[in-house]
Coordinates of C-alpha atoms in Angstrom, one line a residue:
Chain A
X1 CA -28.6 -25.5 -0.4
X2 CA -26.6 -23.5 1.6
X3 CA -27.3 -20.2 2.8
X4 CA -25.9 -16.9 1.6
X5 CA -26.6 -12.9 2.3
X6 CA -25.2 -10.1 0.7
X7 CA -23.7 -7.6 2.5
X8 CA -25.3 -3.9 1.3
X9 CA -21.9 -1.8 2.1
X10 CA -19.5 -4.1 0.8
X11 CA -21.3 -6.0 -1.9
X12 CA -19.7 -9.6 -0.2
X13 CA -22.1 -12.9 -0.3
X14 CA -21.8 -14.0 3.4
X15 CA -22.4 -18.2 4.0
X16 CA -24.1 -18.6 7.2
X17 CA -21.9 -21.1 8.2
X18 CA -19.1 -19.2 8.2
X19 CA -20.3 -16.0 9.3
X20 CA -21.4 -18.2 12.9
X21 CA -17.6 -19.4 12.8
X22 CA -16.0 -16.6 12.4
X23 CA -18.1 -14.6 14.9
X24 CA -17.6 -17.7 17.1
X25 CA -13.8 -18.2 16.8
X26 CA -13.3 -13.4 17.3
X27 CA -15.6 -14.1 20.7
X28 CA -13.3 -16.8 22.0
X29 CA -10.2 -14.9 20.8
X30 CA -11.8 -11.7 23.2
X31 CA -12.5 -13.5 26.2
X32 CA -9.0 -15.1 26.2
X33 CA -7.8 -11.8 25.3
X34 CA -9.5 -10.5 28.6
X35 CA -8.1 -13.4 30.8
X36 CA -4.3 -12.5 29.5
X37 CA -5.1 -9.3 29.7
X38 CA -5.7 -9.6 33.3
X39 CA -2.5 -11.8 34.0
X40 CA -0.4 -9.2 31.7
X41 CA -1.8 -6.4 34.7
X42 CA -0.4 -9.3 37.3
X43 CA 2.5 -9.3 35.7
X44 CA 3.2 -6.0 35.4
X45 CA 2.0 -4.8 39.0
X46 CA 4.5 -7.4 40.3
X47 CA 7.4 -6.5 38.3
X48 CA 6.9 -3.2 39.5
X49 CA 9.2 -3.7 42.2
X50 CA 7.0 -1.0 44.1
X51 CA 4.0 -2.8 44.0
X52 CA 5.0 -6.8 43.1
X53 CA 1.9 -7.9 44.4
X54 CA 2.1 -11.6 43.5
X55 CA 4.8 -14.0 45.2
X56 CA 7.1 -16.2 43.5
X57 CA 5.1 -19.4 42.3
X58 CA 2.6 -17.3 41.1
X59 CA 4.2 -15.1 39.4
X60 CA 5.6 -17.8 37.4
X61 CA 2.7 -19.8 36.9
X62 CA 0.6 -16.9 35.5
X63 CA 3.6 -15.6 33.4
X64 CA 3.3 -19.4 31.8
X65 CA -0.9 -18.9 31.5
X66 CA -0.2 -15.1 30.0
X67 CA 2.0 -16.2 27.4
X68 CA -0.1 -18.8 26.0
X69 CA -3.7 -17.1 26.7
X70 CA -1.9 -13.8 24.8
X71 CA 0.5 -14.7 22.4
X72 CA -1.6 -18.7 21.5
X73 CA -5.0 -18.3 22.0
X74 CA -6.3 -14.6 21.4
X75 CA -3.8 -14.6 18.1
X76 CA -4.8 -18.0 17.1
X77 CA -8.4 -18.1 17.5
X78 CA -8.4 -14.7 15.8
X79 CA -6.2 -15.6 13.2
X80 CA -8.6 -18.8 12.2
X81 CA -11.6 -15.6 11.9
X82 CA -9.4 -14.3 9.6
X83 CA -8.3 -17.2 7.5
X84 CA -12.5 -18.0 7.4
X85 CA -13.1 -14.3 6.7
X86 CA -10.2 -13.7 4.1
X87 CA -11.8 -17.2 2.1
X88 CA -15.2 -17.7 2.3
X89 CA -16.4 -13.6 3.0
X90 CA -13.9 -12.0 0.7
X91 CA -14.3 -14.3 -2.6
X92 CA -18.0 -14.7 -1.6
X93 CA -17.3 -18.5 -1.4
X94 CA -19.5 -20.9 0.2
X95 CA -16.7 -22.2 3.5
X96 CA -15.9 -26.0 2.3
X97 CA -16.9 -28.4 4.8
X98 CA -17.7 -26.3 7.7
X99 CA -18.5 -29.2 10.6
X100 CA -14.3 -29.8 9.6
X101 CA -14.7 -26.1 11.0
X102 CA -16.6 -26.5 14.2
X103 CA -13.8 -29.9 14.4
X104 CA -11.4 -26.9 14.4
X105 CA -13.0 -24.9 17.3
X106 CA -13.9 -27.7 19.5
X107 CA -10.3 -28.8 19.2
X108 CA -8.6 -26.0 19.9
X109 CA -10.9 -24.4 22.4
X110 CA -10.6 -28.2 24.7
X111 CA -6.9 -28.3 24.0
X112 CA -6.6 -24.2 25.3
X113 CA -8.9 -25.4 28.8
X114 CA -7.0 -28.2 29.2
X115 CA -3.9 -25.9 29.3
X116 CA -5.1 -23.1 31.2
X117 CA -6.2 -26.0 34.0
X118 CA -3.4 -27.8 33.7
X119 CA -1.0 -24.3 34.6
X120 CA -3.3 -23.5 37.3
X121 CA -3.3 -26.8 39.3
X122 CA 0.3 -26.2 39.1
X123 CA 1.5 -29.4 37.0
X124 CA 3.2 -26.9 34.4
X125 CA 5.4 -24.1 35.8
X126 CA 7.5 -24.6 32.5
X127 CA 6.8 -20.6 31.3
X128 CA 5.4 -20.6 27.5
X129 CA 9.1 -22.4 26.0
X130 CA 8.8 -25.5 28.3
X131 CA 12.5 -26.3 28.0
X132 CA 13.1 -29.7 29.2
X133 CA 14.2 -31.3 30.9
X134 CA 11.5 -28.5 32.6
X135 CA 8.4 -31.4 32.8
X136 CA 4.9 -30.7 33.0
X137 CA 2.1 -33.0 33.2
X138 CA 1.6 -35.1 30.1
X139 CA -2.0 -33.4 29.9
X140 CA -0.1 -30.0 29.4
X141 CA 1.5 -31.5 26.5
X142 CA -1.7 -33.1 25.0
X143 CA -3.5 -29.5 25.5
X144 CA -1.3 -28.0 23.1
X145 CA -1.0 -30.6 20.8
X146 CA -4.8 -30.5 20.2
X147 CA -5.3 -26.9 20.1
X148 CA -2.4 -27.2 17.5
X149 CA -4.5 -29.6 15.3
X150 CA -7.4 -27.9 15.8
X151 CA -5.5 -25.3 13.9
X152 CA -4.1 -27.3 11.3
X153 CA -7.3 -28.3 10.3
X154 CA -8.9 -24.6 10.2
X155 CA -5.9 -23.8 8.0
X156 CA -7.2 -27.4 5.9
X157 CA -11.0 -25.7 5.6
X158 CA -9.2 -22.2 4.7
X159 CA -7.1 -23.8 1.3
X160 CA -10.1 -26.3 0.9
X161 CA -12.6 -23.1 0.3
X162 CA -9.8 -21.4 -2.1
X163 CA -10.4 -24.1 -4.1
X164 CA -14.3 -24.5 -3.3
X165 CA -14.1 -21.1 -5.1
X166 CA -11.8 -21.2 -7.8
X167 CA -13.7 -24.5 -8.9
X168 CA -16.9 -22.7 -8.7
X169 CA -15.8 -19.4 -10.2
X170 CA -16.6 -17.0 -7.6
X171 CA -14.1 -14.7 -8.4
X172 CA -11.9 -13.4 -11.4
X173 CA -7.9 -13.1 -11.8
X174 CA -5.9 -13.6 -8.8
X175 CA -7.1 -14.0 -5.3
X176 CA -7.0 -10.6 -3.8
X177 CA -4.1 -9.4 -1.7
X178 CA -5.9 -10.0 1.7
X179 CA -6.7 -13.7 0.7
X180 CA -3.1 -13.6 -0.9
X181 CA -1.5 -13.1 3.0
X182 CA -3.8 -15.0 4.8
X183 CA -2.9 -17.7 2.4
X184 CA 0.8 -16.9 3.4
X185 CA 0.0 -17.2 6.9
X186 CA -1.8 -20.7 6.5
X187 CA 1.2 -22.2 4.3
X188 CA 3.6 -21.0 7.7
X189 CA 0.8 -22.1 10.1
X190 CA 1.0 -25.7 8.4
X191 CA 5.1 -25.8 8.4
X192 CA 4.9 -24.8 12.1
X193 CA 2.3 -26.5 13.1
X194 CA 4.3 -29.7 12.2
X195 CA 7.6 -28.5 14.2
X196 CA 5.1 -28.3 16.8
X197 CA 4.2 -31.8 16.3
X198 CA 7.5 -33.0 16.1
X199 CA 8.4 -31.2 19.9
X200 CA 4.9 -31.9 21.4
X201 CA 3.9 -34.7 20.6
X202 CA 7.7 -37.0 22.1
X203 CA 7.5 -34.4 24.6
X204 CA 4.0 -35.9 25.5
X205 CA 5.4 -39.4 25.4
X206 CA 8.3 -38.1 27.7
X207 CA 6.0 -36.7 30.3
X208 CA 3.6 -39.5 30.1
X209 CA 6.9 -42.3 31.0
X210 CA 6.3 -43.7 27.8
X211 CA 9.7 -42.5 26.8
X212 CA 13.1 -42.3 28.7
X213 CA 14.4 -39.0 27.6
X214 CA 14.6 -35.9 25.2
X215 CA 17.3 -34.0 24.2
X216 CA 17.2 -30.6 25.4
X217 CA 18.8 -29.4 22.4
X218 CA 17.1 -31.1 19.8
X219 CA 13.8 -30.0 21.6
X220 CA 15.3 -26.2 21.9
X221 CA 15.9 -26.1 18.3
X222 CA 12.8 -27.9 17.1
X223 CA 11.0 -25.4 19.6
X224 CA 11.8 -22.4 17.7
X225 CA 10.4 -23.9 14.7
X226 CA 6.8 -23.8 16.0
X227 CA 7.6 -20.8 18.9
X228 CA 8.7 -18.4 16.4
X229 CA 7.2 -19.1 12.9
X230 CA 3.6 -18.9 14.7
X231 CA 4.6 -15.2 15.3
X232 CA 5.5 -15.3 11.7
X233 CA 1.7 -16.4 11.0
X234 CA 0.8 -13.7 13.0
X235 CA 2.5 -11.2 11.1
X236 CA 1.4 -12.2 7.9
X237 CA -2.3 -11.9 9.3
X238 CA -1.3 -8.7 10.5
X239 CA -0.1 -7.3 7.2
X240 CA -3.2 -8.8 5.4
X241 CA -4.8 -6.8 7.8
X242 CA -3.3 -3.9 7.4
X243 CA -3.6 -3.4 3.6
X244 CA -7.5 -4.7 4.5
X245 CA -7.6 -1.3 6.6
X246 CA -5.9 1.5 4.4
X247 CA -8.8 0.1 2.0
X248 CA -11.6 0.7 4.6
X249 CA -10.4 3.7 5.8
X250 CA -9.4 6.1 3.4
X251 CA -9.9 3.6 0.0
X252 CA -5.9 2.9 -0.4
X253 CA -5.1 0.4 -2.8
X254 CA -1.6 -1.6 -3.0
X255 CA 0.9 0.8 -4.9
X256 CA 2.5 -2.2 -6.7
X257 CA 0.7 -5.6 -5.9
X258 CA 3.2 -8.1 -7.3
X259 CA 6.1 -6.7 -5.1
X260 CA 3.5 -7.3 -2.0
X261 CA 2.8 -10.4 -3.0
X262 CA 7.3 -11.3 -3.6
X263 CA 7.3 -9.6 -0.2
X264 CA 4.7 -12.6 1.4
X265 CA 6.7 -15.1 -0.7
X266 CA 9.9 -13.9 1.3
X267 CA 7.9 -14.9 4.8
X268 CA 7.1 -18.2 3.4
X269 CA 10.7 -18.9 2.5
X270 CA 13.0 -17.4 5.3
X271 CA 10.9 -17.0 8.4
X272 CA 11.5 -20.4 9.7
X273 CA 15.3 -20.6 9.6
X274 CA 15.6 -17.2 10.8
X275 CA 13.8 -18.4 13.9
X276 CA 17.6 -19.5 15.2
X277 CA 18.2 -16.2 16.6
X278 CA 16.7 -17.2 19.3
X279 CA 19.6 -20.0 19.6
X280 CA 22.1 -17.4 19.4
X281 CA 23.5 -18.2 22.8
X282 CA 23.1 -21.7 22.6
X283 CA 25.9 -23.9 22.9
X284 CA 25.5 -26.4 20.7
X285 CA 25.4 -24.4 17.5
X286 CA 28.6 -23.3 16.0
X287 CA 29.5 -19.5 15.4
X288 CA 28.8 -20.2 11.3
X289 CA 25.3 -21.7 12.1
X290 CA 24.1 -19.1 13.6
X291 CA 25.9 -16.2 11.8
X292 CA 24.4 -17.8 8.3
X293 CA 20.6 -18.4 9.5
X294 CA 20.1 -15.1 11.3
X295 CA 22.9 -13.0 9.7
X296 CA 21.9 -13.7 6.2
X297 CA 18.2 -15.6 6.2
X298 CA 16.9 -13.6 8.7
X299 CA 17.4 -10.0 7.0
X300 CA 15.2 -11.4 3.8
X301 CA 12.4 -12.2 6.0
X302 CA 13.4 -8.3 7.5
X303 CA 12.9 -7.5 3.7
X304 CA 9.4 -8.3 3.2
X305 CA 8.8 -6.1 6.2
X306 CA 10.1 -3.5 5.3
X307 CA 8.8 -3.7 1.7
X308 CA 5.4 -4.2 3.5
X309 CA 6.3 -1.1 6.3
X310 CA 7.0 0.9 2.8
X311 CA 4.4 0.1 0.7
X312 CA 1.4 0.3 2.9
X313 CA 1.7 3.8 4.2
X314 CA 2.6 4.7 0.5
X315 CA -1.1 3.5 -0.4
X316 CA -2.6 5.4 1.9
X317 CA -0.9 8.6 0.9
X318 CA -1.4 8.0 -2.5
X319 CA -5.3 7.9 -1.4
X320 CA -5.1 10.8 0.7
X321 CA -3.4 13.0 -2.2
X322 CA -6.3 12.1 -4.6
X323 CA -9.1 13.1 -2.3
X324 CA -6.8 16.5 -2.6
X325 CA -4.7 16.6 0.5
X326 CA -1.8 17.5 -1.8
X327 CA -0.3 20.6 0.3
X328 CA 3.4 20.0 1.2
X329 CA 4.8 16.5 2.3
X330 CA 2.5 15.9 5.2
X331 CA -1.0 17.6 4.4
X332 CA -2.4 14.3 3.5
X333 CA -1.2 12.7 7.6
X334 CA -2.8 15.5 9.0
X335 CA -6.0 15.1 7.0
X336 CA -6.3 11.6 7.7
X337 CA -9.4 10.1 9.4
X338 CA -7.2 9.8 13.1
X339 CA -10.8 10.1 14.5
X340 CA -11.5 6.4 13.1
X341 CA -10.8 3.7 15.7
X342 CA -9.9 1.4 12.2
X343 CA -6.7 4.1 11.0
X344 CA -5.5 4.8 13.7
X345 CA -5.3 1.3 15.0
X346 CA -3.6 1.1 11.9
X347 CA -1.6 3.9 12.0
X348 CA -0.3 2.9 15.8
X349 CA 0.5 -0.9 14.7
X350 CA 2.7 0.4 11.7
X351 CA 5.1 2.8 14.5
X352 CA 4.9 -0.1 16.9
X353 CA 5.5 -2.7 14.9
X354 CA 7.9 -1.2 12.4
X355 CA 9.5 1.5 14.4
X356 CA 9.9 -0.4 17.8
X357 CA 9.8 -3.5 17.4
X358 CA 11.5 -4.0 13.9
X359 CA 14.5 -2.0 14.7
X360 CA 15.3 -3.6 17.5
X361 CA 14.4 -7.1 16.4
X362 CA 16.8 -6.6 13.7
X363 CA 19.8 -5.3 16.6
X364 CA 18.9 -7.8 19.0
X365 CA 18.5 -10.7 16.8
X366 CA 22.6 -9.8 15.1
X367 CA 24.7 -12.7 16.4
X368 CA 27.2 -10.2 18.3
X369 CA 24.5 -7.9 19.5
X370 CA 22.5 -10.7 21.0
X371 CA 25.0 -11.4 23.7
X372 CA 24.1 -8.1 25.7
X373 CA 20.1 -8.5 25.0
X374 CA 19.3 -12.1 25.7
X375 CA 17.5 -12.7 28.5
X376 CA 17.1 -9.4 29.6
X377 CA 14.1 -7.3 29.4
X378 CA 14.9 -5.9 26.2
X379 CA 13.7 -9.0 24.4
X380 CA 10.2 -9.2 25.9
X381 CA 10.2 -5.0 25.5
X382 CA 10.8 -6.3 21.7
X383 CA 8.0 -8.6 21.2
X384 CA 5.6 -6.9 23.0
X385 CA 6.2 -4.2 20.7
X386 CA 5.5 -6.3 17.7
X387 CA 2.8 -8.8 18.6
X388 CA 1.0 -6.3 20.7
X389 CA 1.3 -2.7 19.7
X390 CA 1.7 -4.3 16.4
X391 CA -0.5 -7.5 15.6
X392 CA -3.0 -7.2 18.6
X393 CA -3.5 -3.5 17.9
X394 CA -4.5 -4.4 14.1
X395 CA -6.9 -7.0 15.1
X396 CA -8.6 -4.8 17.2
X397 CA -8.7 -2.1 14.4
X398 CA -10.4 -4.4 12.1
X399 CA -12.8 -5.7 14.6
X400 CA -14.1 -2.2 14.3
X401 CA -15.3 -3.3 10.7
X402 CA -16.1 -7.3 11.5
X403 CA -18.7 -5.9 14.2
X404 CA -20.9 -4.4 11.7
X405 CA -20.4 -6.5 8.8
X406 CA -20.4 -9.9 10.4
X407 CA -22.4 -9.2 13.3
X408 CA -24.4 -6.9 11.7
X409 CA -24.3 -4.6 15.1
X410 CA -23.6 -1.4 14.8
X411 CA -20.4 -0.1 17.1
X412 CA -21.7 0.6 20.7
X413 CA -19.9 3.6 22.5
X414 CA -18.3 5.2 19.7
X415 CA -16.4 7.6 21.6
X416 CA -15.0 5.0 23.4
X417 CA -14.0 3.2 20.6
X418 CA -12.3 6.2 19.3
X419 CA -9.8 6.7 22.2
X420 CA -9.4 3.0 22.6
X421 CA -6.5 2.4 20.0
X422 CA -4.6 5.8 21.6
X423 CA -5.0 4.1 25.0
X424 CA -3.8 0.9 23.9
X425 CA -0.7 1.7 21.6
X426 CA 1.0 4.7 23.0
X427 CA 0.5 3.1 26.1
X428 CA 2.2 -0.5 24.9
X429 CA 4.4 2.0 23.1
X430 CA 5.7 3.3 26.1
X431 CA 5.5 0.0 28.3
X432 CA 7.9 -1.9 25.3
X433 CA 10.1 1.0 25.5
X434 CA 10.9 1.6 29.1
X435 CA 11.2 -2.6 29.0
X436 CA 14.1 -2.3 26.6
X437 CA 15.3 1.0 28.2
X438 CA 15.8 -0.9 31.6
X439 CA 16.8 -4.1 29.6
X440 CA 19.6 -2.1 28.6
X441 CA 20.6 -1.9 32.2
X442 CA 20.8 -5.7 32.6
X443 CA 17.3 -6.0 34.1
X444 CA 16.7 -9.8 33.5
X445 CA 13.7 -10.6 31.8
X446 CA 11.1 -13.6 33.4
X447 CA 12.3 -12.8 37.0
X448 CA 10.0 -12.3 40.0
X449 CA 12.6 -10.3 41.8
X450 CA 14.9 -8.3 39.6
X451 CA 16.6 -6.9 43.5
X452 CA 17.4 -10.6 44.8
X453 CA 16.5 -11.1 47.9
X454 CA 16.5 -14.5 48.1
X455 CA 20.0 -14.3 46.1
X456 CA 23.2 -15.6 47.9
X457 CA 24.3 -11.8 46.4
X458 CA 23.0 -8.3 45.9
X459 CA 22.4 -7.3 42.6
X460 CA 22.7 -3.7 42.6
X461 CA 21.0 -1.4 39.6
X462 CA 21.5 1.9 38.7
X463 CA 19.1 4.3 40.4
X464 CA 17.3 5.2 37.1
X465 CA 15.8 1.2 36.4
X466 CA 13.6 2.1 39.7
X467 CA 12.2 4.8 37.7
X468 CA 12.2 3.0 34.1
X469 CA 10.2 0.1 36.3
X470 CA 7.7 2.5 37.3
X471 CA 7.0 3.6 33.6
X472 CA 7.2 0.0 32.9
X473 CA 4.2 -0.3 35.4
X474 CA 2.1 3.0 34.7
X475 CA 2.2 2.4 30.8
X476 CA 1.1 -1.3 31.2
X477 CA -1.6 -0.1 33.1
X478 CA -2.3 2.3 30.6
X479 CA -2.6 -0.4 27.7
X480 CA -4.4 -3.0 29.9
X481 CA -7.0 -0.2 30.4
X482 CA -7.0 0.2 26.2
X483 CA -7.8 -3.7 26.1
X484 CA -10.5 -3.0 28.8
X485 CA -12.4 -0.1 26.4
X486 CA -11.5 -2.8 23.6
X487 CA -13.4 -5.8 25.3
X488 CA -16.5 -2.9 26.7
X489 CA -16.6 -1.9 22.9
X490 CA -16.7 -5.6 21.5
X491 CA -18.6 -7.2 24.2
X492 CA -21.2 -3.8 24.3
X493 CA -21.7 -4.0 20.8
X494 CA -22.9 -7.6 20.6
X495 CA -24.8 -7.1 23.7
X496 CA -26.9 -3.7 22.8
X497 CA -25.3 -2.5 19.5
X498 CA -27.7 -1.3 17.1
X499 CA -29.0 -3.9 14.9
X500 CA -27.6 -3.9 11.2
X501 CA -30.5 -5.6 8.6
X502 CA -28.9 -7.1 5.9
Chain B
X1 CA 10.6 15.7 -22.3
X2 CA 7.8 12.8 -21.2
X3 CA 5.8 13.8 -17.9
X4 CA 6.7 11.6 -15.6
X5 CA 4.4 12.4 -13.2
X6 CA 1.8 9.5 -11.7
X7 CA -0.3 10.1 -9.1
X8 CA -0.7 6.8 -7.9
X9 CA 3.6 6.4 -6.9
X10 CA 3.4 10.0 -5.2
X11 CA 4.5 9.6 -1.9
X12 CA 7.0 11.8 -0.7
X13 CA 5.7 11.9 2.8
X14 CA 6.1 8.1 3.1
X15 CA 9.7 8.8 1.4
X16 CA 10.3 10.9 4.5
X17 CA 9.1 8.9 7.0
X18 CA 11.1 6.0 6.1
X19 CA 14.3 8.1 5.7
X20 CA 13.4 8.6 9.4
X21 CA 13.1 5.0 9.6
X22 CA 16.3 3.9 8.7
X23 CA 18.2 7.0 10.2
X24 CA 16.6 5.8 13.7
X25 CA 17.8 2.1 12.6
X26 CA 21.3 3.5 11.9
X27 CA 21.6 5.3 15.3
X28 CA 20.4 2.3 17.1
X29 CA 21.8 -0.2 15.4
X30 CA 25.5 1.9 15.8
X31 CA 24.7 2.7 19.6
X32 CA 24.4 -1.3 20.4
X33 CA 27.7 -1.2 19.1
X34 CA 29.2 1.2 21.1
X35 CA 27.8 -0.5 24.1
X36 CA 29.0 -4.3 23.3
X37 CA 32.7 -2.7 22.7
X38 CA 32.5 -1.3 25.9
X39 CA 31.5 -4.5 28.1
X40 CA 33.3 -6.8 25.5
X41 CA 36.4 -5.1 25.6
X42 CA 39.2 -6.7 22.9
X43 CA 42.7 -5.9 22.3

């Protein structure tokens, strides 16, 4: 029989097994979150022209290990926590099959060291899209196709213990929300996982010589299947997360469930083919194509944001005003708990995610408008804005709660912990804003001298990018320093945190 | 006349802060605009 403890603040019976994989899979997620947090400060100290510390083959090399320690393995590893938390832990479940779970770990966490050695030998300086006819080494490939089943089969044990514990009636009525979303996010995960298997895996066969070609833009589109939707799976963690947190924090409850739930049901339909605006300059994809997928499809996966952007705050309000912050419109924001690491992580990932990063996803990703953003600066300025000050920033805020419920620790330097999520957003805040800002200018994006002074011409900006570069730099620094008090809180905590019995 | 008051939908400030929302989406969204007409120049 397996074995279960009940959790004395939140009433949850936690399985052992899946209380070890969960606190397994958040630890990975950190330390690769330190490593790309590191590179990210590379980056940014050499795109501060200024500064530009590394030269030009490491700059691009480490941009390529960045991307996939940041926006692969710290979301991805995290995300499997979550999908084993938001099962197992929230329907007090027993986790279905959990060596399938430790399959999942091993899998991913050899296919993420094969990539990280692969780019550091140098046999993959293809940046995080690896375009071909860009080639890496066929063990590049075969890296990212494991960690990518690894995956799929963590999103296997997640639907496998939703029915572990319907079957065994752990619960009544519907799922809860949280398990609702993170069962939106798995259904994605699975469709993208297989356009990743359909690139990858003749991709691999390519590189290996087993194959004599791929077409670039076969691969391109099929790409954006698996490159896009997995930040799709990532906001639907997100989300899950963030109704998870107005709960915690100040007791919200969603102010109409079903229309949350139509809202996840709008990911699940209309993520994927909005993915195409990142084809939006491609050639081989006429005018109608792309005015259909991201003019029309995109803007009702834009819906269930905003329905989500809307209805979450809303709760929170609505919880506020009942513990009798009713003065005016905004007694009930200026009463809030801002003092707790877990709201105002919360708080922070709703402006950055919402405010910066949905506005201008939704300008840069209209057909016509797309023609003076791509490849500029403004695009990463975008997504740094919603998978960092957005998604990153709410996994942090709810690690704040996983430390003392699953690692039964209590949180070591609280006042740390309390300026950490300030550090982190306003800084990324700033950092995705001055990005766009000098975007704007034409600064290209994935350059390792925007100046070109190994360019057969001068490329000459207007005086003010100089200055927008230096914010660029200062406010990175800023945020990598918020990810630094992140990982001295996480790491502190496991290490002499107070223990929790339970 | 029925009170149709509930305290669980009131949420004026979040009203607010998402006419904010989209009045920041307008402006951007009509400012990209202005700056494709004047490097795409037609007519």
């Amino acid at each position: 029989m397996s074995k279960f403890r009940t959790c004395p603040t939140t009433g949850f019976k936690i399985h052992a097994p899946a209380e070890t994989l969960i606190q397994i899979n958040a630890v990975t997620a950190i330390v690769f979150l330190l490593v790309g947090g590191i590179l990210g400060l590379l980056m940014v100290l050499t795109r501060w022209q200024a500064v530009h510390i590394l030269d030009a083959e490491w700059f691009y090399r480490l941009l390529t290990l960045h991307g996939i320690a940041m926006l692969v393995a710290w979301i991805i590893f995290f995300e499997m926590a979550i999908l084993y938390f938001a099962s197992a832990v929230v329907l007090s479940s027993r986790l279905a099959a959990p060596w399938a779970g430790w399959l999942q770990y091993l899998l991913m966490l050899v296919g993420a060291a094969i990539v990280a050695v692969q780019v550091l030998l140098g046999n993959a300086d293809v940046m995080f899209t690896s375009y071909v006819p860009l080639k890496a080494s066929h063990w590049y490939y075969l890296g990212i196709i494991l960690f990518a089943v690894g995956a799929i089969v963590g999103c296997v044990v997640f639907f496998a213990t939703l029915v572990v514990a319907k079957h065994e009636k752990t619960y009544q009525g519907s799922i809860p929300l949280v398990t609702f979303g993170a069962m939106a996010a798995a259904i994605i995960a699975i469709g993208t996982l297989a356009h990743g298997a359909i690139t990858f895996i003749p991709t691999w066969l390519w590189a290996a010589g087993l194959i004599p070609m791929m077409d670039p833009e076969v691969y391109r589109l099929l790409f954006w299947g698996f490159g896009h939707s997995s930040q799709q799976i990532n906001v639907c963690a997100m989300v899950a997360v963030w109704y998870t947190l107005g709960t915690l924090t100040v007791g919200s409850k969603p102010v109409n469930e079903k229309v949350s739930r139509v809202a996840f049901g709008f990911y699940i339909l209309f993520i994927n083919i909005a993915s195409e605006h990142h084809l939006l300059v491609d050639p081989g994809l006429s005018a109608a194509h792309k005015s259909w997928n991201t003019g029309y499809f995109m803007h009702l996966a834009v819906l269930a944001s905003m329905i989500h952007a809307y209805s979450v705050p809303a709760a929170v309000e609505v919880a506020l005003r009942k513990k009798g912050y009713t003065k005016g419109t905004f007694e009930w924001l200026k009463k809030a708990p801002w003092g707790n690491p877990g709201f105002s992580s919360l708080a922070l990932s709703l402006v950055g995610f919402g405010f910066l990063g949905g506005i201008t996803g939704v300008v840069y990703g209209t057909e016509q408008l797309n023609i003076i953003a791509h490849n500029t600066l403004r695009i990463p300025g975008h997504f740094h804005a919603t998978v960092v000050a957005g998604t990153t920033l709410a996994f942090m805020g709810i690690t704040y709660y996983v430390l003392p419920l699953i690692f039964r620790r209590e949180v070591a330097f609280p006042g740390i912990a309390k300026l950490q999520p300030y550090f982190f957003g306003i800084g990324m805040m700033v950092f995705s804003t001055a990005m766009m800002f000098a975007g704007g200018f034409g600064v290209s994006r994935r350059q390792w001298d925007m100046t070109g002074v190994e360019a057969p011409f001068q490329v000459n900006f207007d005086a003010i990018v100089d200055l927008t570069m230096a914010v660029v730099g200062i406010s990175g620094v800023v945020a990598v320093l918020g990810g630094v008090m992140y990982v001295l809180v996480a790491v502190g905590t496991l290490l002499i945190g107070k223990k929790i019995n339970a | 006349m029925a009170n149709d008051h509930n305290p669980d939908h009131e949420a004026h400030g979040t009203f607010v802060l998402i006419m904010i929302f989209f009045a920041t989406f307008l402006i951007y969204y009509l400012l990209n605009w202005k700056f494709l007409g004047e490097v795409w120049k037609t007519g």
